[in-house]
Amino acid sequence: MTGPAPTAAALGAAFAATEVPYAVLRTQPSGIRVVWVNDALARAVGYAADTIVGLDVLADPRVRPTDPEAVREYRRGPSTHPVVLRRADGVHVRCVAHVSAVPAGADVPPGTLVAGVQDLTAELSASAEQAALVAEERRERRSLSLIARVSDLLMDVDEPHGLREIAALLESEVVERADFFLFDNGLWAADGLEPVRAGVARHHGPSGRMLSRCRQDPVGRLLAGTDGDVLELDLAAEHPEGTYAQWLSARLASDDADGDQRVVVQVVPGRRRPVGMLVVRPRGGGGTAALDASERTVVELVARRVGLSIDNVRLYDREHRLAETLQRAMLPEQAEVDGLDVWTYYSPNSDDVQVGGDWYDVLQIDPQTVGVVIGDVVGHDVEAAATMGQLRSVVRSYAFDITTPGPVLDRVDQLFGGMRIPRAASLVYSALVRGEGGCWTLRYSRAGHLPLLHVRDGRTRLLRGTGGRLVGFGEGGRATDEVELAPGDVVVYYTDGLVERRDRSLRAGLEELETVAAAVTARDAAGIGEDLLSRLADHPEDDVAVVVLRVPGTDDHLAGAVSPRRRRWALPSEPASIGRARHAVVRTCQAWEIPDAANAELVVSELVANAVLHGWGHVALQLYDTGDGLRIEVEDANPTPPVTTDGHPGRVGGFGMQIVERLADWGWRQSRGGKVVWAKVRPGSLPASARHA
């Protein structure tokens, strides 16, 4: 139902009162002119209504339709036209004009149009805000994804190029260039998380005490923790000689002299002090200002995560070295044994940071009696090491009081049970008594330990007698077995790390030990031990302790020798250690009355030099008097084998192993911490041609 049509006056009053901006237009041959506007439109544009009436919407600069020609097509029906209005305050407002033709009538001239104007400012602001939120969310998601990928890369701390991969990830997602530098008694470019290795170029810069005072070195102050955690460094600027800033600029400056050489240096923080730097160059240059908030956050978070991982790696490395040092300190310095050739070996499982429970002991109880013990406490922690230390002390004390192995273990059982030690342990204790004609009597008792191996003339047998219960579980009256040892006989004591593997049973491991021992051709205990290790313990899965005991034959060089005479040195991985090793060999040869010390001096010089130049970590030097020569062992943490070369083209050196070959028999084997290179220097081994050269 409809009422009477409103009058023209009523319609005009309604349009004038509405808050929607309206205008009445009239087409003319010269354009389209405004004939009336309501107050809402006048307020929207900031002009008085009478100043608007009469303007040509197609020609006036205050009105800019997107498509003026489309406005002229009003006869086709209602249409919508984007238009920009310039307000009185000079602000341009984006609007939409909804234009319709008004049918001509008595009071309506032909060509009359009505236009409703819609201000899009609010809609556009909301749309722009939404777009900004979406873009920010996308940046945050990208940043979170990148940080997650960095965390994944840091999981594999042994990857030698882990930091380089993280830098490449930053270069693909955030910056133009990224480089990591680690800091620890010097600054060096780093591709991985591992501690600095020998031979890596480092800048030592100012001393630690002077870092905070070096006002002309912004990088030094950053590393000292006195100037915040980020700075902008101009690589093209001149920096004082010898500073970290000068060294860094020399490494990173681009050949493009006209380019922006500013980089952002972000400190890589550790728990207590900076452990390095992440240096980034923003895309297109521009320094710190060129990185937006999300990019700065990514760089900072990456640096923090890398710093935590580096701290953990260094802490692990320190703890592992401390644990190994503690373990070795608990092992005895082997006594010199009159008339027997004895070689001992211990290597902890490097997969465990803690100390282990394997141990051995060789005791000169009296001139006619030698005690040998080997044992294994379950576990790889401090409690296992403590139990091992207690057992070692107990066995040593009873061994000097009681000469028969069975009663010794009975006493150990009593004391061990009373101490309520929660760890299980096994051991073998043996006493060797000197007999006539170079023979020895071996008496032994086992407390749950693996059987000893007896080798005679290439034939082997496992001494399985007296296989009693574990230490602390004996019920008294442990038995003692006895074996007569003839000259040339060998007895091998060992822990399960030598024979046990995940991929083979213990029985198969013992059979392999017998097979390998029967095929060994070495005539000295050290050589026999080395052969066993190289064939059985190349990749041990547990701690390994081995004692090889050989009765010298009456017709070989070891008869009547005081053996083993052994000395050990732990040397830092630095050039000065080469000279220390040479002096150590000369003094030892003089003390042991070994001739041709010059040959041994030259061999040890080459081996230690290789360990310092091409290895990393500690360098361990051991000397053995085998009775028919001097055996030299040098261990470092680089598992790569030594290579004999014909020198280095273009520079001095490269003939070290050739020299060793001419003066000694030599070889190498893997160790859990790297490798051991050994050489046996024969008396008078220097060739005549070389002596007279």
XYZ file of C-alpha atoms in Angstrom:
693
model
C 0.000 0.000 0.000
C 1.489 3.352 -1.023
C 0.631 6.829 0.072
C 0.480 10.035 -1.960
C 3.720 10.972 -3.718
C 5.830 13.557 -1.858
C 5.959 17.003 -3.281
C 9.084 18.462 -4.784
C 9.468 20.663 -1.735
C 9.282 17.629 0.545
C 11.904 15.776 -1.494
C 14.205 18.781 -1.413
C 13.832 19.070 2.343
C 14.603 15.367 2.736
C 17.804 15.553 0.614
C 18.891 18.648 2.496
C 18.463 16.966 5.885
C 20.194 13.644 5.168
C 23.774 13.008 6.338
C 24.629 11.357 3.040
C 26.394 13.845 0.723
C 24.237 14.562 -2.347
C 24.550 16.846 -5.348
C 22.224 17.676 -8.249
C 24.029 18.037 -11.576
C 22.912 19.270 -14.970
C 24.502 18.334 -18.223
C 25.346 21.111 -20.632
C 27.174 21.187 -23.951
C 30.205 22.616 -22.160
C 30.247 20.063 -19.314
C 28.408 18.869 -16.242
C 27.752 21.546 -13.655
C 26.632 21.450 -10.031
C 23.228 23.112 -9.480
C 22.654 22.104 -5.855
C 24.424 20.378 -2.919
C 23.183 19.477 0.501
C 24.895 20.531 3.716
C 26.413 17.064 4.204
C 28.424 17.374 0.982
C 29.486 20.927 1.817
C 30.771 19.762 5.211
C 32.554 16.775 3.662
C 34.605 18.915 1.278
C 34.972 21.965 3.542
C 33.621 24.496 1.079
C 30.519 26.723 1.370
C 27.627 25.422 -0.683
C 27.360 28.571 -2.804
C 31.036 28.208 -3.852
C 30.368 24.710 -5.104
C 27.262 25.474 -7.133
C 28.151 26.208 -10.716
C 31.503 24.369 -10.924
C 32.106 21.948 -13.782
C 32.853 18.497 -12.314
C 34.766 17.506 -15.441
C 36.945 20.615 -15.590
C 37.408 21.861 -12.014
C 40.784 20.729 -10.562
C 39.127 20.019 -7.199
C 37.206 17.144 -8.750
C 39.079 14.342 -10.551
C 36.958 11.508 -11.893
C 38.969 8.391 -12.714
C 37.200 8.078 -16.093
C 35.608 11.394 -17.219
C 34.266 9.878 -20.445
C 32.342 7.277 -18.496
C 30.545 10.038 -16.581
C 29.165 11.409 -19.846
C 27.422 8.090 -20.480
C 24.737 8.838 -17.867
C 21.932 7.973 -20.286
C 22.814 4.275 -20.118
C 21.518 4.052 -16.576
C 22.810 4.357 -13.006
C 26.591 4.149 -12.748
C 29.358 4.310 -10.190
C 32.498 6.359 -10.705
C 35.680 6.559 -8.579
C 36.564 10.190 -7.955
C 39.130 12.122 -5.923
C 37.950 15.314 -4.205
C 40.361 17.947 -2.963
C 39.062 19.361 0.285
C 39.476 22.938 1.369
C 42.379 21.932 3.638
C 44.247 20.480 0.637
C 43.685 16.827 1.560
C 42.666 14.554 -1.278
C 39.778 12.252 -0.427
C 39.065 9.122 -2.411
C 35.324 8.727 -2.978
C 32.778 6.917 -5.091
C 29.995 8.870 -6.868
C 26.743 6.967 -7.535
C 25.169 8.848 -10.484
C 21.594 8.443 -11.783
C 19.612 10.411 -14.379
C 16.388 12.099 -13.148
C 13.448 11.726 -15.569
C 12.510 15.073 -17.092
C 9.205 16.593 -15.996
C 7.390 19.864 -15.378
C 9.840 20.858 -12.661
C 12.830 18.790 -13.865
C 14.775 20.012 -16.918
C 16.256 17.383 -19.256
C 19.816 16.257 -18.404
C 19.368 16.471 -14.660
C 21.465 14.045 -12.603
C 21.551 13.178 -8.941
C 24.868 12.036 -7.400
C 25.363 10.432 -4.015
C 28.973 10.753 -2.808
C 30.511 8.012 -0.601
C 33.730 8.807 1.302
C 36.085 5.767 1.142
C 38.599 7.036 3.701
C 37.403 4.777 6.507
C 37.138 1.732 4.269
C 40.565 2.307 2.759
C 42.136 2.823 6.196
C 40.597 -0.408 7.460
C 41.739 -2.237 4.333
C 45.261 -0.834 4.607
C 45.395 -1.759 8.289
C 44.217 -5.265 7.504
C 46.804 -5.587 4.726
C 49.502 -4.364 7.107
C 48.427 -6.910 9.721
C 48.484 -9.693 7.143
C 51.951 -8.619 5.960
C 53.213 -8.453 9.544
C 51.797 -11.905 10.262
C 53.499 -13.258 7.156
C 56.818 -11.718 8.256
C 56.426 -13.215 11.723
C 55.643 -16.639 10.278
C 58.655 -16.383 7.991
C 60.827 -15.345 10.918
C 59.552 -18.216 13.087
C 60.125 -20.670 10.252
C 63.660 -19.385 9.747
C 64.457 -19.609 13.482
C 63.085 -23.161 13.545
C 65.323 -24.114 10.605
C 68.303 -22.551 12.386
C 67.477 -24.602 15.489
C 67.394 -27.757 13.363
C 70.822 -26.963 11.943
C 72.203 -26.384 15.432
C 71.047 -29.831 16.533
C 73.961 -31.385 14.640
C 76.846 -29.758 16.503
C 79.373 -32.058 14.809
C 78.536 -30.688 11.354
C 81.774 -28.898 10.336
C 79.916 -26.345 8.184
C 76.879 -25.740 10.401
C 77.475 -21.997 10.820
C 78.073 -21.579 7.094
C 74.691 -23.212 6.422
C 72.995 -20.854 8.878
C 74.687 -17.882 7.196
C 73.498 -19.135 3.795
C 69.957 -19.410 5.189
C 70.089 -15.794 6.360
C 71.420 -14.728 2.962
C 68.524 -16.419 1.178
C 65.820 -14.982 3.441
C 66.918 -11.796 5.190
C 70.223 -10.155 4.250
C 72.665 -9.890 1.378
C 75.621 -11.377 3.271
C 76.195 -13.033 6.638
C 79.420 -14.195 8.324
C 80.119 -15.765 11.712
C 83.246 -15.045 13.739
C 84.026 -16.833 16.992
C 85.928 -15.286 19.871
C 88.107 -17.089 22.411
C 91.610 -15.765 22.989
C 91.386 -14.281 19.524
C 88.882 -13.811 16.716
C 88.532 -16.121 13.719
C 86.115 -16.790 10.857
C 84.133 -19.935 11.634
C 82.153 -22.389 9.524
C 81.218 -24.689 12.417
C 80.669 -24.776 16.167
C 83.758 -26.792 17.065
C 86.538 -25.158 19.124
C 89.284 -23.451 17.130
C 91.760 -25.842 15.556
C 95.460 -25.473 15.077
C 96.370 -23.663 11.897
C 93.229 -21.488 11.776
C 94.081 -17.841 11.079
C 93.188 -15.815 14.155
C 93.446 -12.188 15.097
C 94.456 -11.843 18.715
C 93.925 -8.091 18.921
C 94.238 -6.267 22.237
C 94.629 -8.330 25.382
C 91.564 -9.089 27.449
C 92.474 -6.409 29.955
C 92.855 -3.778 27.255
C 89.622 -4.444 25.359
C 87.530 -2.081 27.454
C 90.197 0.615 27.202
C 90.654 0.471 23.440
C 88.405 3.400 22.563
C 89.426 3.338 18.895
C 88.236 -0.239 18.391
C 84.405 -0.452 18.389
C 84.496 -4.183 17.651
C 86.849 -4.742 20.579
C 84.522 -2.829 22.895
C 81.604 -4.890 21.605
C 83.452 -8.132 22.390
C 84.369 -6.772 25.808
C 80.677 -6.237 26.532
C 81.058 -2.501 27.187
C 79.157 -1.124 24.159
C 75.861 -2.974 23.989
C 75.248 -5.878 21.631
C 75.068 -4.360 18.140
C 76.931 -1.736 16.143
C 77.207 -0.391 12.614
C 80.702 -0.669 11.127
C 81.864 1.074 7.977
C 84.300 -1.303 6.303
C 85.540 1.447 3.994
C 86.642 3.666 6.882
C 90.188 3.577 8.218
C 90.654 1.782 11.527
C 93.764 1.696 13.724
C 96.277 -1.021 12.879
C 96.040 -4.126 15.035
C 92.416 -3.639 16.081
C 89.591 -6.093 15.577
C 87.799 -3.486 13.456
C 90.773 -3.204 11.092
C 91.141 -7.004 10.826
C 87.411 -7.453 10.200
C 87.336 -4.708 7.559
C 90.287 -6.263 5.718
C 88.454 -9.613 5.568
C 85.008 -8.366 4.571
C 85.511 -5.177 2.539
C 84.119 -5.441 -1.003
C 86.040 -4.594 -4.171
C 83.179 -2.265 -5.111
C 84.663 0.971 -3.839
C 81.516 2.974 -4.726
C 79.145 0.631 -2.885
C 77.795 1.077 0.613
C 80.318 -0.668 2.889
C 78.329 -0.441 6.104
C 77.619 -3.715 7.920
C 75.753 -4.593 11.095
C 77.809 -6.383 13.751
C 75.617 -8.373 16.144
C 77.315 -9.878 19.174
C 76.859 -13.633 19.688
C 76.313 -13.837 23.448
C 77.336 -16.679 25.710
C 76.143 -17.251 29.239
C 78.785 -15.019 30.793
C 80.533 -13.237 27.942
C 80.395 -12.819 24.167
C 81.537 -15.890 22.263
C 81.553 -14.365 18.789
C 79.917 -12.056 16.265
C 77.396 -12.298 13.446
C 78.209 -9.733 10.747
C 75.421 -9.006 8.215
C 75.157 -6.668 5.239
C 71.553 -5.583 4.520
C 70.302 -5.923 0.975
C 71.269 -2.817 -0.908
C 73.434 -1.584 1.947
C 72.280 1.078 4.344
C 73.596 -0.308 7.618
C 71.372 -0.668 10.653
C 68.623 1.587 9.277
C 68.116 -0.757 6.310
C 66.965 -3.600 8.567
C 63.306 -3.475 9.555
C 62.113 -4.567 12.978
C 61.445 -8.189 11.993
C 64.841 -8.541 10.295
C 66.624 -7.118 13.345
C 64.712 -9.572 15.528
C 65.710 -12.511 13.322
C 69.400 -11.527 13.377
C 69.340 -11.134 17.157
C 67.525 -14.434 17.792
C 69.851 -16.337 15.447
C 72.867 -14.879 17.251
C 71.444 -15.842 20.635
C 70.690 -19.415 19.595
C 74.107 -19.836 18.028
C 75.720 -18.392 21.155
C 73.937 -20.883 23.397
C 75.014 -23.783 21.165
C 78.635 -22.575 21.088
C 78.605 -22.282 24.872
C 77.252 -25.825 25.154
C 79.882 -27.185 22.748
C 82.689 -25.476 24.641
C 81.282 -26.647 27.970
C 81.037 -30.216 26.628
C 84.585 -30.022 25.317
C 85.924 -28.731 28.641
C 83.977 -31.322 30.634
C 85.074 -34.126 28.355
C 88.739 -33.124 28.591
C 88.424 -32.731 32.353
C 86.712 -36.107 32.654
C 89.361 -37.833 30.553
C 92.136 -36.148 32.517
C 90.479 -37.228 35.768
C 90.084 -40.772 34.488
C 93.699 -40.993 33.394
C 94.821 -39.476 36.695
C 93.001 -42.288 38.503
C 94.853 -44.882 36.459
C 98.221 -45.781 37.963
C 101.559 -44.882 36.561
C 102.715 -48.364 35.673
C 105.512 -49.735 37.830
C 108.716 -50.924 36.232
C 108.530 -54.723 36.250
C 111.729 -56.710 36.444
C 111.875 -59.493 33.830
C 108.473 -59.005 32.190
C 107.430 -57.049 29.116
C 104.157 -55.273 30.001
C 102.105 -52.851 27.882
C 98.989 -51.071 29.125
C 96.275 -49.096 27.358
C 93.134 -47.209 28.323
C 90.690 -45.205 26.179
C 87.364 -43.809 27.424
C 84.278 -43.896 25.260
C 84.204 -40.367 23.781
C 80.412 -40.512 23.404
C 80.166 -40.090 27.182
C 81.158 -36.833 28.852
C 81.508 -38.518 32.239
C 84.333 -40.689 33.432
C 84.055 -44.453 33.173
C 84.677 -47.396 35.448
C 87.367 -49.399 33.602
C 90.789 -49.633 35.218
C 93.984 -51.634 35.439
C 96.906 -51.876 37.824
C 100.404 -53.416 37.620
C 102.197 -53.854 40.935
C 105.747 -54.933 41.787
C 104.790 -56.583 45.065
C 108.287 -57.914 45.780
C 111.328 -58.830 43.654
C 109.797 -62.220 42.800
C 106.074 -61.311 42.570
C 104.122 -59.065 40.210
C 100.431 -58.303 40.648
C 98.176 -57.449 37.685
C 94.524 -56.468 38.032
C 91.916 -55.322 35.513
C 88.332 -54.406 36.328
C 85.140 -52.807 35.098
C 82.503 -50.913 37.092
C 79.101 -50.581 35.436
C 78.319 -47.056 34.231
C 79.913 -43.923 32.789
C 79.415 -41.367 35.515
C 81.076 -39.943 38.588
C 79.606 -42.693 40.782
C 81.200 -45.346 38.561
C 84.535 -43.527 38.760
C 84.250 -43.221 42.534
C 83.517 -46.944 42.828
C 86.482 -47.683 40.569
C 88.768 -45.548 42.704
C 87.635 -47.285 45.878
C 88.073 -50.741 44.378
C 91.497 -49.901 43.054
C 92.654 -48.723 46.471
C 91.203 -51.765 48.229
C 92.758 -54.272 45.816
C 96.147 -52.561 45.964
C 96.179 -52.611 49.762
C 95.201 -56.283 50.034
C 97.549 -57.337 47.186
C 100.571 -56.226 49.198
C 99.266 -58.046 52.265
C 98.110 -61.357 50.716
C 99.893 -63.076 47.834
C 97.172 -65.547 46.771
C 94.489 -64.052 44.457
C 91.470 -65.970 45.839
C 91.828 -64.718 49.430
C 92.493 -61.198 48.098
C 89.084 -61.222 46.385
C 87.463 -62.678 49.521
C 88.665 -59.677 51.483
C 87.549 -57.333 48.721
C 84.063 -58.941 48.795
C 83.759 -58.376 52.527
C 84.769 -54.734 52.405
C 82.817 -54.004 49.217
C 79.624 -55.470 50.671
C 80.007 -53.515 53.886
C 80.407 -50.248 51.982
C 76.939 -50.758 50.379
C 78.187 -49.533 47.009
C 75.241 -49.691 44.556
C 77.303 -50.350 41.416
C 78.116 -53.806 40.128
C 81.759 -54.473 39.267
C 83.891 -57.255 37.847
C 87.631 -57.819 38.004
C 90.470 -60.273 37.580
C 93.338 -60.281 40.043
C 96.493 -62.230 39.244
C 99.848 -62.750 40.877
C 102.869 -63.786 38.797
C 105.689 -65.512 40.648
C 109.146 -65.798 39.092
C 110.395 -69.346 38.524
C 113.508 -71.012 37.205
C 114.851 -70.560 33.677
C 112.855 -67.455 32.894
C 109.499 -69.142 33.593
C 106.707 -67.597 35.619
C 103.703 -69.018 37.464
C 100.432 -67.183 36.883
C 97.891 -67.468 39.703
C 94.563 -65.744 39.137
C 91.004 -65.432 40.383
C 88.047 -63.953 38.495
C 85.101 -62.078 39.968
C 82.591 -62.160 37.113
C 85.097 -60.748 34.622
C 85.904 -61.928 31.099
C 88.523 -64.706 30.908
C 92.184 -63.913 30.361
C 93.706 -64.891 27.025
C 96.855 -67.055 27.022
C 98.921 -67.208 23.801
C 101.751 -69.705 23.239
C 103.462 -70.379 19.910
C 100.504 -69.061 17.897
C 97.943 -71.102 19.854
C 95.402 -69.385 22.093
C 93.144 -70.410 24.920
C 90.809 -68.532 27.253
C 91.550 -69.006 30.949
C 87.980 -69.593 32.113
C 88.781 -71.033 35.544
C 87.497 -69.520 38.795
C 84.743 -67.560 37.078
C 83.027 -66.492 40.285
C 80.359 -63.919 40.967
C 80.703 -60.163 40.684
C 82.625 -58.216 43.300
C 80.705 -57.988 46.553
C 78.583 -61.072 45.849
C 81.133 -63.735 46.721
C 80.239 -66.085 49.585
C 83.815 -66.719 50.659
C 86.391 -69.222 49.555
C 87.037 -67.864 46.052
C 89.254 -70.289 44.163
C 92.646 -69.594 42.652
C 93.719 -71.126 39.340
C 97.299 -71.576 38.236
C 99.051 -71.574 34.826
C 102.735 -72.039 34.088
C 104.110 -69.428 31.677
C 107.098 -70.267 29.511
C 109.415 -67.772 27.768
C 107.574 -66.242 24.792
C 104.113 -66.710 26.358
C 101.651 -63.817 26.251
C 98.699 -63.100 28.579
C 96.088 -60.512 27.563
C 93.892 -58.804 30.180
C 90.999 -56.731 28.761
C 87.578 -55.226 29.430
C 84.467 -55.883 27.354
C 84.946 -52.735 25.239
C 87.628 -54.615 23.280
C 85.377 -57.474 22.129
C 81.720 -56.541 22.593
C 79.633 -54.912 19.808
C 75.967 -54.387 19.108
C 76.239 -56.320 15.857
C 77.845 -59.459 17.337
C 77.479 -61.588 20.417
C 80.020 -61.666 23.229
C 80.924 -65.239 22.307
C 81.649 -64.156 18.730
C 83.788 -61.313 20.073
C 85.865 -63.685 22.184
C 86.343 -65.983 19.190
C 87.499 -62.985 17.143
C 89.973 -62.060 19.904
C 91.467 -65.570 19.806
C 91.730 -65.496 16.013
C 93.423 -62.101 15.924
C 95.819 -62.889 18.787
C 96.924 -66.127 17.142
C 97.868 -64.245 13.975
C 99.919 -61.494 15.669
C 103.569 -61.595 14.678
C 104.906 -58.776 16.875
C 107.496 -59.868 19.438
C 107.039 -57.117 22.031
C 104.048 -56.432 24.263
C 103.487 -52.947 22.810
C 103.446 -54.296 19.260
C 101.055 -57.092 20.225
C 98.772 -54.602 21.951
C 98.801 -52.271 18.963
C 97.831 -55.114 16.617
C 94.954 -56.139 18.852
C 93.660 -52.572 19.086
C 93.937 -51.877 15.354
C 91.928 -54.993 14.488
C 89.443 -55.116 17.359
C 89.014 -51.603 18.760
C 88.942 -49.376 15.694
C 85.418 -48.207 16.637
C 84.792 -49.265 20.252
C 81.341 -48.782 21.750
C 82.526 -48.769 25.365
C 85.584 -47.912 27.441
C 88.595 -50.077 26.580
C 91.319 -51.139 29.009
C 93.990 -53.643 27.942
C 97.082 -55.082 29.615
C 99.434 -57.221 27.513
C 101.999 -59.221 29.489
C 104.774 -61.118 27.722
C 107.414 -63.372 29.191
C 110.653 -62.544 27.321
C 112.400 -65.417 25.590
C 115.969 -66.301 26.520
C 117.124 -65.598 22.978
C 115.455 -62.214 22.333
C 116.394 -58.680 23.195
C 113.809 -58.415 25.947
C 115.299 -61.113 28.160
C 116.342 -59.718 31.529
C 115.134 -56.245 30.629
C 113.414 -53.979 33.075
C 110.228 -53.362 31.147
C 108.149 -51.554 30.437
C 109.863 -48.301 31.003
C 107.384 -45.717 29.871
C 106.975 -41.989 30.108
C 104.046 -39.777 29.170
C 103.606 -36.086 28.379
C 100.485 -34.059 27.633
C 101.480 -31.191 25.360
C 99.492 -28.151 24.197
C 98.827 -27.921 20.474
C 101.346 -25.173 19.776
C 104.735 -24.978 18.017
C 106.643 -24.730 21.300
C 105.594 -28.327 22.057
C 107.878 -29.601 19.274
C 110.979 -28.421 21.117
C 109.659 -29.760 24.434
C 109.087 -33.183 22.856
C 112.621 -33.264 21.410
C 114.182 -32.434 24.790
C 111.977 -35.044 26.473
C 113.188 -37.773 24.095
C 116.847 -36.844 24.489
C 116.633 -36.869 28.291
C 114.710 -40.168 28.297
C 117.184 -41.891 25.977
C 120.034 -40.753 28.203
C 118.252 -42.067 31.308
C 117.478 -45.401 29.656
C 120.902 -45.652 27.978
C 119.347 -46.005 24.533
C 121.861 -45.227 21.732
C 121.240 -43.035 18.681
C 119.111 -40.482 20.531
C 119.482 -38.174 17.516
C 117.387 -40.558 15.401
C 114.612 -40.684 17.995
C 114.810 -36.912 18.422
C 114.266 -36.366 14.706
C 111.380 -38.850 14.524
C 109.517 -37.397 17.491
C 110.086 -33.900 16.130
C 108.354 -34.807 12.866
C 105.473 -36.650 14.521
C 104.732 -33.903 17.044
C 105.078 -31.230 14.330
C 102.438 -33.055 12.252
C 100.138 -33.265 15.283
C 100.515 -29.546 15.986
C 100.183 -28.378 12.384
C 97.513 -30.744 11.096
C 95.745 -31.957 14.214
C 93.860 -30.213 16.968
C 93.106 -30.659 20.628
C 95.725 -31.945 23.044
C 98.862 -33.770 21.895
C 99.818 -36.850 23.917
C 103.386 -38.163 23.689
C 104.338 -41.586 25.052
C 107.710 -43.316 24.978
C 108.244 -47.046 25.527
C 111.485 -48.949 26.015
C 110.752 -52.205 24.172
C 114.177 -53.663 24.892
C 115.188 -53.666 21.233
C 114.375 -50.053 20.461
C 112.349 -47.016 21.411
C 108.638 -46.899 20.617
C 107.157 -43.414 20.156
C 103.401 -42.742 20.183
C 101.864 -39.361 19.363
C 98.101 -38.855 19.675
C 95.996 -35.927 18.474
C 92.280 -35.334 17.886
C 92.381 -35.315 14.070
C 91.212 -38.737 12.790
C 92.743 -38.173 9.326
C 95.674 -40.547 8.751
C 99.189 -39.227 8.051
C 100.247 -39.207 4.397
C 103.725 -39.558 2.922
C 104.294 -36.819 0.331
C 107.079 -35.545 -1.910
C 106.931 -32.089 -0.417
C 104.608 -29.117 -0.810
C 104.851 -27.289 -4.157
C 105.914 -23.698 -3.749
C 106.868 -23.909 -0.080
C 109.196 -25.655 2.328
C 108.163 -28.870 4.072
C 106.134 -31.982 3.374
C 108.941 -34.559 3.792
C 108.246 -35.410 7.459
C 106.871 -38.917 7.015
C 109.618 -39.769 4.519
C 112.134 -38.964 7.246
C 110.213 -41.129 9.711
C 110.134 -44.011 7.203
C 113.928 -43.969 6.865
C 114.539 -43.998 10.601
C 111.804 -46.247 11.995
C 109.013 -48.727 11.470
C 105.800 -46.756 11.774
C 102.043 -47.017 11.559
C 98.871 -45.465 12.860
C 95.511 -46.411 14.291
C 92.221 -44.713 15.064
C 91.499 -43.747 18.647
C 88.215 -42.565 20.134
C 89.635 -39.080 20.345
C 91.313 -39.015 16.920
C 94.370 -41.075 15.941
C 97.653 -42.428 17.298
C 100.772 -42.419 15.113
C 103.515 -44.736 16.363
C 107.105 -45.298 15.338
C 109.647 -47.820 16.579
C 113.158 -46.403 16.254
C 115.767 -49.104 15.790
C 119.255 -48.548 17.233
C 121.648 -47.532 14.466
C 118.731 -47.161 12.060
C 120.047 -44.112 10.225
C 121.124 -45.295 6.724
C 124.804 -44.957 5.913
C 124.004 -42.866 2.844
C 122.140 -40.426 5.020
C 124.820 -40.344 7.708
C 127.478 -39.417 5.196
C 125.322 -37.006 3.222
